[in-house]
mmCIF file of C-alpha atoms and ligand atoms in Angstrom:
data_model
loop_
_atom_site.group_PDB
_atom_site.id
_atom_site.type_symbol
_atom_site.label_atom_id
_atom_site.label_comp_id
_atom_site.label_asym_id
_atom_site.label_seq_id
_atom_site.Cartn_x
_atom_site.Cartn_y
_atom_site.Cartn_z
ATOM 1 C CA MET A 1 101.715 134.893 -42.045
ATOM 2 C CA LEU A 2 98.394 136.699 -42.286
ATOM 3 C CA ARG A 3 95.491 134.591 -41.098
ATOM 4 C CA LEU A 4 92.564 134.429 -43.486
ATOM 5 C CA GLN A 5 90.329 132.399 -41.197
ATOM 6 C CA ILE A 6 89.254 132.640 -37.557
ATOM 7 C CA HIS A 7 88.308 129.468 -35.739
ATOM 8 C CA LEU A 8 86.593 129.389 -32.346
ATOM 9 C CA THR A 9 85.309 126.344 -30.477
ATOM 10 C CA LEU A 10 83.198 125.498 -27.444
ATOM 11 C CA PRO A 11 84.215 122.659 -25.113
ATOM 12 C CA PRO A 12 82.837 119.136 -25.722
ATOM 13 C CA TRP A 13 81.122 118.863 -22.305
ATOM 14 C CA ILE A 14 78.548 121.464 -23.410
ATOM 15 C CA GLY A 15 76.407 118.630 -24.752
ATOM 16 C CA ASP A 16 76.102 117.166 -21.241
ATOM 17 C CA VAL A 17 74.587 120.367 -19.858
ATOM 18 C CA VAL A 18 72.172 121.455 -22.576
ATOM 19 C CA ASP A 19 68.916 119.601 -23.215
ATOM 20 C CA ASP A 20 68.161 120.098 -26.911
ATOM 21 C CA GLY A 21 64.630 118.811 -26.592
ATOM 22 C CA LYS A 22 63.655 120.901 -23.572
ATOM 23 C CA ARG A 23 61.669 124.113 -23.619
ATOM 24 C CA TYR A 24 63.176 126.535 -21.101
ATOM 25 C CA LEU A 25 60.087 128.586 -20.375
ATOM 26 C CA THR A 26 60.852 130.724 -17.326
ATOM 27 C CA ASP A 27 63.481 133.396 -16.809
ATOM 28 C CA GLU A 28 64.869 131.278 -13.960
ATOM 29 C CA GLU A 29 65.252 128.182 -16.154
ATOM 30 C CA ARG A 30 67.037 130.212 -18.810
ATOM 31 C CA VAL A 31 69.436 132.058 -16.520
ATOM 32 C CA GLY A 32 69.814 128.821 -14.545
ATOM 33 C CA LEU A 33 71.248 127.164 -17.655
ATOM 34 C CA ALA A 34 73.661 130.075 -18.165
ATOM 35 C CA ILE A 35 74.812 129.798 -14.539
ATOM 36 C CA GLU A 36 75.231 126.017 -14.838
ATOM 37 C CA LEU A 37 77.442 126.603 -17.893
ATOM 38 C CA SER A 38 79.512 129.128 -15.939
ATOM 39 C CA ARG A 39 79.943 126.653 -13.075
ATOM 40 C CA ARG A 40 80.983 123.797 -15.345
ATOM 41 C CA ASN A 41 83.424 126.065 -17.168
ATOM 42 C CA ILE A 42 85.437 126.744 -14.031
ATOM 43 C CA GLU A 43 85.152 123.118 -12.876
ATOM 44 C CA HIS A 44 86.829 122.127 -16.137
ATOM 45 C CA ASN A 45 89.446 124.898 -15.817
ATOM 46 C CA GLN A 46 88.609 125.976 -19.337
ATOM 47 C CA GLY A 47 87.885 129.655 -19.014
ATOM 48 C CA GLY A 48 86.355 132.378 -16.903
ATOM 49 C CA PRO A 49 83.227 131.972 -14.748
ATOM 50 C CA PHE A 50 80.697 133.062 -17.333
ATOM 51 C CA GLY A 51 77.971 131.320 -19.332
ATOM 52 C CA ALA A 52 75.223 132.429 -21.710
ATOM 53 C CA ALA A 53 72.520 130.972 -23.945
ATOM 54 C CA VAL A 54 70.274 132.154 -26.778
ATOM 55 C CA PHE A 55 66.680 130.891 -26.768
ATOM 56 C CA ASN A 56 64.061 131.115 -29.490
ATOM 57 C CA GLY A 57 60.438 132.095 -28.976
ATOM 58 C CA ASP A 58 59.510 128.503 -28.067
ATOM 59 C CA GLY A 59 62.075 128.478 -25.283
ATOM 60 C CA ARG A 60 64.394 126.091 -27.064
ATOM 61 C CA VAL A 61 68.150 126.566 -26.979
ATOM 62 C CA VAL A 62 69.559 127.969 -30.209
ATOM 63 C CA SER A 63 73.121 128.294 -28.948
ATOM 64 C CA VAL A 64 75.197 128.550 -25.817
ATOM 65 C CA GLY A 65 78.498 130.130 -24.907
ATOM 66 C CA VAL A 66 81.099 130.025 -22.180
ATOM 67 C CA ASN A 67 84.122 132.204 -21.638
ATOM 68 C CA ARG A 68 86.953 130.972 -23.919
ATOM 69 C CA VAL A 69 89.394 133.873 -23.736
ATOM 70 C CA ILE A 70 92.398 131.898 -22.489
ATOM 71 C CA PRO A 71 91.951 128.612 -24.408
ATOM 72 C CA GLN A 72 91.257 130.465 -27.652
ATOM 73 C CA THR A 73 93.737 133.309 -27.097
ATOM 74 C CA CYS A 74 90.961 135.700 -27.963
ATOM 75 C CA SER A 75 89.874 138.713 -25.925
ATOM 76 C CA ILE A 76 86.418 138.770 -27.501
ATOM 77 C CA ALA A 77 85.626 135.109 -26.677
ATOM 78 C CA HIS A 78 83.261 136.006 -23.849
ATOM 79 C CA ALA A 79 80.251 133.790 -23.145
ATOM 80 C CA GLU A 80 77.739 136.191 -24.693
ATOM 81 C CA MET A 81 79.860 136.730 -27.815
ATOM 82 C CA MET A 82 80.282 132.985 -28.288
ATOM 83 C CA ALA A 83 76.520 132.473 -27.918
ATOM 84 C CA TYR A 84 75.688 135.249 -30.388
ATOM 85 C CA MET A 85 78.209 134.074 -32.976
ATOM 86 C CA SER A 86 77.095 130.460 -32.649
ATOM 87 C CA ALA A 87 73.408 131.384 -33.005
ATOM 88 C CA GLN A 88 74.083 133.593 -36.014
ATOM 89 C CA GLN A 89 76.057 130.841 -37.722
ATOM 90 C CA ARG A 90 73.371 128.248 -36.948
ATOM 91 C CA LEU A 91 70.538 130.423 -38.254
ATOM 92 C CA ALA A 92 72.631 131.956 -41.043
ATOM 93 C CA ALA A 93 71.480 135.383 -39.890
ATOM 94 C CA PHE A 94 73.662 138.275 -38.771
ATOM 95 C CA ARG A 95 70.630 139.753 -36.986
ATOM 96 C CA LEU A 96 68.805 136.964 -35.200
ATOM 97 C CA ASN A 97 65.302 138.442 -35.103
ATOM 98 C CA GLY A 98 65.490 139.540 -38.725
ATOM 99 C CA ASP A 99 63.327 136.483 -39.403
ATOM 100 C CA GLY A 100 60.466 137.983 -37.387
ATOM 101 C CA ASN A 101 60.847 135.567 -34.471
ATOM 102 C CA ARG A 102 61.732 136.494 -30.896
ATOM 103 C CA TYR A 103 65.085 135.677 -29.334
ATOM 104 C CA THR A 104 66.380 135.950 -25.792
ATOM 105 C CA LEU A 105 69.887 136.032 -24.418
ATOM 106 C CA ALA A 106 70.287 134.735 -20.873
ATOM 107 C CA THR A 107 73.625 135.412 -19.215
ATOM 108 C CA SER A 108 75.090 134.447 -15.869
ATOM 109 C CA ALA A 109 76.375 137.992 -15.316
ATOM 110 C CA GLN A 110 75.715 141.474 -16.654
ATOM 111 C CA PRO A 111 77.364 141.959 -20.049
ATOM 112 C CA CYS A 112 80.666 143.847 -20.038
ATOM 113 C CA CYS A 113 81.071 146.869 -22.327
ATOM 114 C CA GLN A 114 82.029 144.638 -25.282
ATOM 115 C CA CYS A 115 79.096 142.229 -24.910
ATOM 116 C CA TYR A 116 76.758 145.126 -24.221
ATOM 117 C CA GLY A 117 77.713 146.605 -27.586
ATOM 118 C CA ALA A 118 77.239 143.243 -29.280
ATOM 119 C CA THR A 119 73.785 142.947 -27.702
ATOM 120 C CA VAL A 120 72.681 146.144 -29.452
ATOM 121 C CA TRP A 121 73.293 144.575 -32.881
ATOM 122 C CA ALA A 122 72.741 140.849 -32.315
ATOM 123 C CA GLY A 123 68.997 140.872 -32.895
ATOM 124 C CA VAL A 124 67.636 139.798 -29.511
ATOM 125 C CA ASP A 125 64.381 140.971 -27.949
ATOM 126 C CA GLU A 126 65.150 140.155 -24.329
ATOM 127 C CA LEU A 127 68.218 140.183 -22.098
ATOM 128 C CA LEU A 128 68.035 138.157 -18.878
ATOM 129 C CA ILE A 129 70.837 138.701 -16.356
ATOM 130 C CA GLY A 130 71.972 136.844 -13.229
ATOM 131 C CA ALA A 131 74.735 138.648 -11.337
ATOM 132 C CA ARG A 132 75.335 142.389 -11.544
ATOM 133 C CA ALA A 133 78.551 144.023 -12.791
ATOM 134 C CA GLU A 134 79.300 145.091 -9.239
ATOM 135 C CA ASP A 135 79.094 141.433 -8.179
ATOM 136 C CA VAL A 136 81.681 140.524 -10.837
ATOM 137 C CA GLU A 137 84.001 143.319 -9.730
ATOM 138 C CA GLU A 138 83.504 142.535 -6.032
ATOM 139 C CA LEU A 139 84.111 138.787 -6.312
ATOM 140 C CA THR A 140 86.657 138.513 -9.169
ATOM 141 C CA GLU A 141 89.489 140.517 -10.724
ATOM 142 C CA PHE A 142 87.574 141.310 -13.914
ATOM 143 C CA ASP A 143 87.017 144.870 -15.135
ATOM 144 C CA GLU A 144 83.607 145.157 -16.771
ATOM 145 C CA GLY A 145 84.477 148.370 -18.613
ATOM 146 C CA PRO A 146 82.409 151.533 -19.119
ATOM 147 C CA LEU A 147 78.708 151.443 -20.005
ATOM 148 C CA PRO A 148 76.327 154.302 -20.794
ATOM 149 C CA ALA A 149 74.850 155.689 -17.562
ATOM 150 C CA ASP A 150 71.392 154.581 -18.708
ATOM 151 C CA TRP A 151 72.465 151.280 -20.267
ATOM 152 C CA VAL A 152 69.140 149.570 -19.577
ATOM 153 C CA GLY A 153 67.219 152.451 -21.135
ATOM 154 C CA GLU A 154 69.475 152.454 -24.221
ATOM 155 C CA LEU A 155 68.613 148.794 -24.813
ATOM 156 C CA GLU A 156 64.913 149.248 -24.126
ATOM 157 C CA ARG A 157 64.752 152.149 -26.592
ATOM 158 C CA ARG A 158 66.051 149.648 -29.161
ATOM 159 C CA GLY A 159 63.339 147.140 -28.360
ATOM 160 C CA ILE A 160 65.356 144.941 -26.007
ATOM 161 C CA ALA A 161 63.663 144.240 -22.666
ATOM 162 C CA VAL A 162 66.065 143.834 -19.743
ATOM 163 C CA ARG A 163 65.430 141.799 -16.604
ATOM 164 C CA ARG A 164 68.095 141.618 -13.878
ATOM 165 C CA ASP A 165 68.902 139.841 -10.614
ATOM 166 C CA ILE A 166 67.511 136.483 -11.808
ATOM 167 C CA LEU A 167 69.013 133.789 -9.525
ATOM 168 C CA ARG A 168 71.522 136.479 -8.539
ATOM 169 C CA GLU A 169 72.747 134.647 -5.428
ATOM 170 C CA GLN A 170 73.368 131.451 -7.407
ATOM 171 C CA ALA A 171 75.309 133.430 -10.015
ATOM 172 C CA ARG A 172 77.292 135.185 -7.283
ATOM 173 C CA SER A 173 78.275 131.865 -5.731
ATOM 174 C CA VAL A 174 80.017 130.737 -8.961
ATOM 175 C CA LEU A 175 81.863 134.061 -9.159
ATOM 176 C CA ALA A 176 82.885 133.688 -5.506
ATOM 177 C CA THR A 177 84.154 130.137 -6.088
ATOM 178 C CA TYR A 178 86.253 131.365 -8.977
ATOM 179 C CA GLY A 179 87.510 134.412 -7.057
ATOM 180 C CA GLN A 180 88.543 132.287 -4.076
ATOM 181 C CA SER A 181 90.358 129.778 -6.294
ATOM 182 C CA GLY A 182 93.123 132.293 -7.006
ATOM 183 C CA ARG A 183 93.031 131.401 -10.692
ATOM 184 C CA HIS A 184 93.171 134.088 -13.328
ATOM 185 C CA TYR A 185 91.783 133.473 -16.750
HETATM 186 ZN ZN1 ZN B 1 81.798 140.403 -22.191
#
């Protein structure tokens, strides 16, 4: 039967990790939350080793995401996609910064080609990244897919500032733990 509705969920332990009342003011605090989400996700055996969060201009969490590809049987359910979709639903805005405010996506690892594309249209002003794509491909079995040669420049020309290597070693250690576990999801 044709499905007329798509339903995606995040795991219930998310509420234990995210502090709704806190202002995450530094790049390290923001990427640190994304990395903590990635770590918890593999501890719970609920998806791949990736986490992400959207913050508003005050540094408060608007949404978070973790990789849900296997539990949701959905190839697009990457951490960044989940965070974007959740933020857009919460704010009832298909382009987050259409309201004139600033939004940031923090992610535990460099967006793959799918999440990179989504970042172009999501309406964020800043992209904060922990591990690099080469870290993901070195430490896990994941293929990050093709990106434009000047992928940072393409985002910056669209008004999205990119900062990389934030808590990179911490992000790498979660990827390494996952890679050494022998699990594949
Ligand atoms: Zn992705």
